[in-house]
Amino acid sequence: MLHGPPVLYIAQRKGDADPAGGGARVADAERRVLIALESLDAETNSDRLLDTLSVGQRYRVRLACLLGADDDFLLLDEPTNHLDRSSLEFLTAQLQERQGGVVVVTHDRALLSDIAETIGTSTPHPMTGSACTATVIPDIAKVASPNAHSGNKSTTSNRPSMPD
C-alpha cells in the first residue's frame, strides 16, 4: 500500500527519477499530478500520508496520480465515484484529450456518451448472476453525440445539470 507522497511514487515507477534526466521528467510528472490534484479538489500537501485522508480524498489523489502519470494505457473502475461536478468535468476533458488507450468500467452513462467510441456490455446469467454474454456497441459516439454527423467527438458534456 502506498503511504508516502504520490508524486514521488509515480516518478519512481515510471523511471523518471533518473538523475541523468536533469530532473525535467520529475518536474513534468509533478506538474501534471499537481494540476490533476487541484482540478479534482484533492489534497495537494505531499507531506500528508494517504492513510490520514478520507476515503474520498484518497480516491481523488489516486485518480490524480493516474491521470498525471501519462501512461500509454489507462484502466479505470468507476472513476466518477467521489467526484463533484467540476471534478467530473475535468475527468471528462482529460479522457477526451487522452492520446493513449482507455478502458472505463462505469455505470455513468453520461461519462460513456462523452468519451466512448466503443462500449462493451455484459449480461448476467439469469440463474447465477455471473456475466455470460458480452456485447460490443461500435461507434457509440455516432449514437450518443449530437455532433456525430461531423465525425468529431462532442466537446460538450452530455451530463445533466447537477447542483454545485
GROMACS .gro file of C-alpha atoms in nm, residues 5-164:
model
  160
    5PRO     CA    1   0.385   1.117  -0.130
    6PRO     CA    2   0.210   1.008  -0.454
    7VAL     CA    3   0.422   1.219  -0.691
    8LEU     CA    4   0.745   1.052  -0.588
    9TYR     CA    5   0.582   0.712  -0.631
   10ILE     CA    6   0.486   0.796  -0.992
   11ALA     CA    7   0.830   0.934  -1.074
   12GLN     CA    8   0.997   0.622  -0.938
   13ARG     CA    9   0.751   0.387  -1.108
   14LYS     CA   10   0.796   0.547  -1.448
   15GLY     CA   11   1.173   0.569  -1.414
   16ASP     CA   12   1.151   0.948  -1.417
   17ALA     CA   13   1.362   0.975  -1.103
   18ASP     CA   14   1.673   0.911  -1.313
   19PRO     CA   15   1.923   1.184  -1.220
   20ALA     CA   16   2.066   1.174  -1.576
   21GLY     CA   17   1.738   1.328  -1.695
   22GLY     CA   18   1.828   1.650  -1.517
   23GLY     CA   19   1.509   1.633  -1.314
   24ALA     CA   20   1.300   1.760  -1.606
   25ARG     CA   21   1.088   1.446  -1.625
   26VAL     CA   22   1.031   1.450  -1.249
   27ALA     CA   23   0.926   1.815  -1.263
   28ASP     CA   24   0.688   1.743  -1.552
   29ALA     CA   25   0.533   1.448  -1.367
   30GLU     CA   26   0.495   1.665  -1.056
   31ARG     CA   27   0.335   1.943  -1.260
   32ARG     CA   28   0.082   1.707  -1.424
   33VAL     CA   29  -0.011   1.546  -1.093
   34LEU     CA   30  -0.043   1.882  -0.917
   35ILE     CA   31  -0.274   2.009  -1.191
   36ALA     CA   32  -0.486   1.695  -1.157
   37LEU     CA   33  -0.488   1.717  -0.774
   38GLU     CA   34  -0.604   2.079  -0.785
   39SER     CA   35  -0.862   2.013  -1.058
   40LEU     CA   36  -1.006   1.716  -0.868
   41ASP     CA   37  -1.013   1.921  -0.545
   42ALA     CA   38  -0.781   1.666  -0.385
   43GLU     CA   39  -0.523   1.706  -0.110
   44THR     CA   40  -0.216   1.883  -0.255
   45ASN     CA   41   0.006   1.867   0.054
   46SER     CA   42   0.260   1.600  -0.041
   47ASP     CA   43   0.360   1.562   0.325
   48ARG     CA   44   0.016   1.417   0.410
   49LEU     CA   45   0.009   1.039   0.417
   50LEU     CA   46  -0.268   0.867   0.224
   51ASP     CA   47  -0.389   0.674   0.526
   52THR     CA   48  -0.462   1.007   0.703
   53LEU     CA   49  -0.705   1.115   0.428
   54SER     CA   50  -1.074   1.035   0.395
   55VAL     CA   51  -1.177   0.762   0.152
   56GLY     CA   52  -1.297   1.024  -0.098
   57GLN     CA   53  -0.973   1.222  -0.076
   58ARG     CA   54  -0.763   0.905  -0.116
   59TYR     CA   55  -0.966   0.817  -0.422
   60ARG     CA   56  -0.912   1.164  -0.573
   61VAL     CA   57  -0.537   1.152  -0.502
   62ARG     CA   58  -0.506   0.812  -0.668
   63LEU     CA   59  -0.709   0.926  -0.969
   64ALA     CA   60  -0.492   1.239  -1.000
   65CYS     CA   61  -0.180   1.020  -0.992
   66LEU     CA   62  -0.318   0.802  -1.270
   67LEU     CA   63  -0.414   1.099  -1.485
   68GLY     CA   64  -0.086   1.276  -1.416
   69ALA     CA   65   0.128   0.971  -1.487
   70ASP     CA   66   0.054   0.998  -1.860
   71ASP     CA   67   0.079   0.622  -1.912
   72ASP     CA   68   0.012   0.469  -2.254
   73PHE     CA   69  -0.292   0.280  -2.128
   74LEU     CA   70  -0.541   0.358  -1.853
   75LEU     CA   71  -0.785   0.120  -1.684
   76LEU     CA   72  -1.041   0.294  -1.460
   77ASP     CA   73  -1.305   0.125  -1.243
   78GLU     CA   74  -1.594   0.357  -1.157
   79PRO     CA   75  -1.385   0.675  -1.196
   80THR     CA   76  -1.674   0.911  -1.122
   81ASN     CA   77  -1.722   0.788  -0.763
   82HIS     CA   78  -1.649   1.057  -0.503
   83LEU     CA   79  -1.632   1.336  -0.765
   84ASP     CA   80  -1.824   1.663  -0.768
   85ARG     CA   81  -1.939   1.843  -1.082
   86SER     CA   82  -1.615   2.032  -1.155
   87SER     CA   83  -1.410   1.718  -1.095
   88LEU     CA   84  -1.636   1.523  -1.332
   89GLU     CA   85  -1.584   1.791  -1.596
   90PHE     CA   86  -1.205   1.775  -1.550
   91LEU     CA   87  -1.204   1.394  -1.571
   92THR     CA   88  -1.419   1.401  -1.884
   93ALA     CA   89  -1.193   1.657  -2.052
   94GLN     CA   90  -0.881   1.460  -1.959
   95LEU     CA   91  -1.023   1.138  -2.103
   96GLN     CA   92  -1.144   1.313  -2.420
   97GLU     CA   93  -0.797   1.463  -2.481
   98ARG     CA   94  -0.604   1.148  -2.388
   99GLN     CA   95  -0.376   1.008  -2.657
  100GLY     CA   96  -0.338   0.659  -2.506
  101GLY     CA   97  -0.588   0.379  -2.469
  102VAL     CA   98  -0.857   0.393  -2.203
  103VAL     CA   99  -1.087   0.125  -2.064
  104VAL     CA  100  -1.353   0.253  -1.825
  105VAL     CA  101  -1.581   0.033  -1.616
  106THR     CA  102  -1.872   0.250  -1.507
  107HIS     CA  103  -2.245   0.283  -1.462
  108ASP     CA  104  -2.218   0.653  -1.553
  109ARG     CA  105  -2.382   0.664  -1.895
  110ALA     CA  106  -2.322   1.038  -1.930
  111LEU     CA  107  -1.947   0.981  -1.899
  112LEU     CA  108  -1.963   0.698  -2.151
  113SER     CA  109  -2.154   0.907  -2.403
  114ASP     CA  110  -1.900   1.189  -2.358
  115ILE     CA  111  -1.585   0.981  -2.404
  116ALA     CA  112  -1.655   0.640  -2.558
  117GLU     CA  113  -1.604   0.533  -2.915
  118THR     CA  114  -1.697   0.172  -2.836
  119ILE     CA  115  -1.897   0.031  -2.545
  120GLY     CA  116  -1.897  -0.330  -2.430
  121THR     CA  117  -2.171  -0.456  -2.203
  122SER     CA  118  -2.223  -0.785  -2.024
  123THR     CA  119  -2.550  -0.952  -1.938
  124PRO     CA  120  -2.576  -1.152  -1.615
  125HIS     CA  121  -2.687  -1.513  -1.639
  126PRO     CA  122  -3.046  -1.531  -1.508
  127MET     CA  123  -2.970  -1.823  -1.271
  128THR     CA  124  -2.618  -1.749  -1.142
  129GLY     CA  125  -2.590  -1.374  -1.182
  130SER     CA  126  -2.243  -1.408  -1.334
  131ALA     CA  127  -2.171  -1.247  -1.670
  132CYS     CA  128  -2.240  -1.487  -1.954
  133THR     CA  129  -2.269  -1.275  -2.267
  134ALA     CA  130  -2.090  -0.965  -2.383
  135THR     CA  131  -2.199  -0.712  -2.642
  136VAL     CA  132  -1.979  -0.456  -2.812
  137ILE     CA  133  -2.152  -0.146  -2.942
  138PRO     CA  134  -1.924   0.013  -3.204
  139ASP     CA  135  -1.924   0.381  -3.286
  140ILE     CA  136  -2.120   0.483  -2.977
  141ALA     CA  137  -2.013   0.842  -3.045
  142LYS     CA  138  -2.232   0.837  -3.358
  143VAL     CA  139  -2.528   0.726  -3.150
  144ALA     CA  140  -2.470   0.943  -2.843
  145SER     CA  141  -2.324   1.265  -2.979
  146PRO     CA  142  -2.534   1.541  -3.134
  147ASN     CA  143  -2.228   1.628  -3.350
  148ALA     CA  144  -2.187   1.271  -3.476
  149HIS     CA  145  -2.251   1.360  -3.839
  150SER     CA  146  -1.940   1.578  -3.843
  151GLY     CA  147  -1.718   1.287  -3.739
  152ASN     CA  148  -1.591   1.483  -3.436
  153LYS     CA  149  -1.644   1.379  -3.079
  154SER     CA  150  -1.855   1.622  -2.886
  155THR     CA  151  -1.654   1.855  -2.666
  156THR     CA  152  -1.955   1.945  -2.456
  157SER     CA  153  -2.081   1.724  -2.178
  158ASN     CA  154  -2.394   1.513  -2.211
  159ARG     CA  155  -2.412   1.512  -1.831
  160PRO     CA  156  -2.736   1.650  -1.687
  161SER     CA  157  -2.709   1.963  -1.476
  162MET     CA  158  -2.614   1.896  -1.117
  163PRO     CA  159  -2.628   2.133  -0.822
  164ASP     CA  160  -2.283   2.250  -0.709
   0.00000   0.00000   0.00000
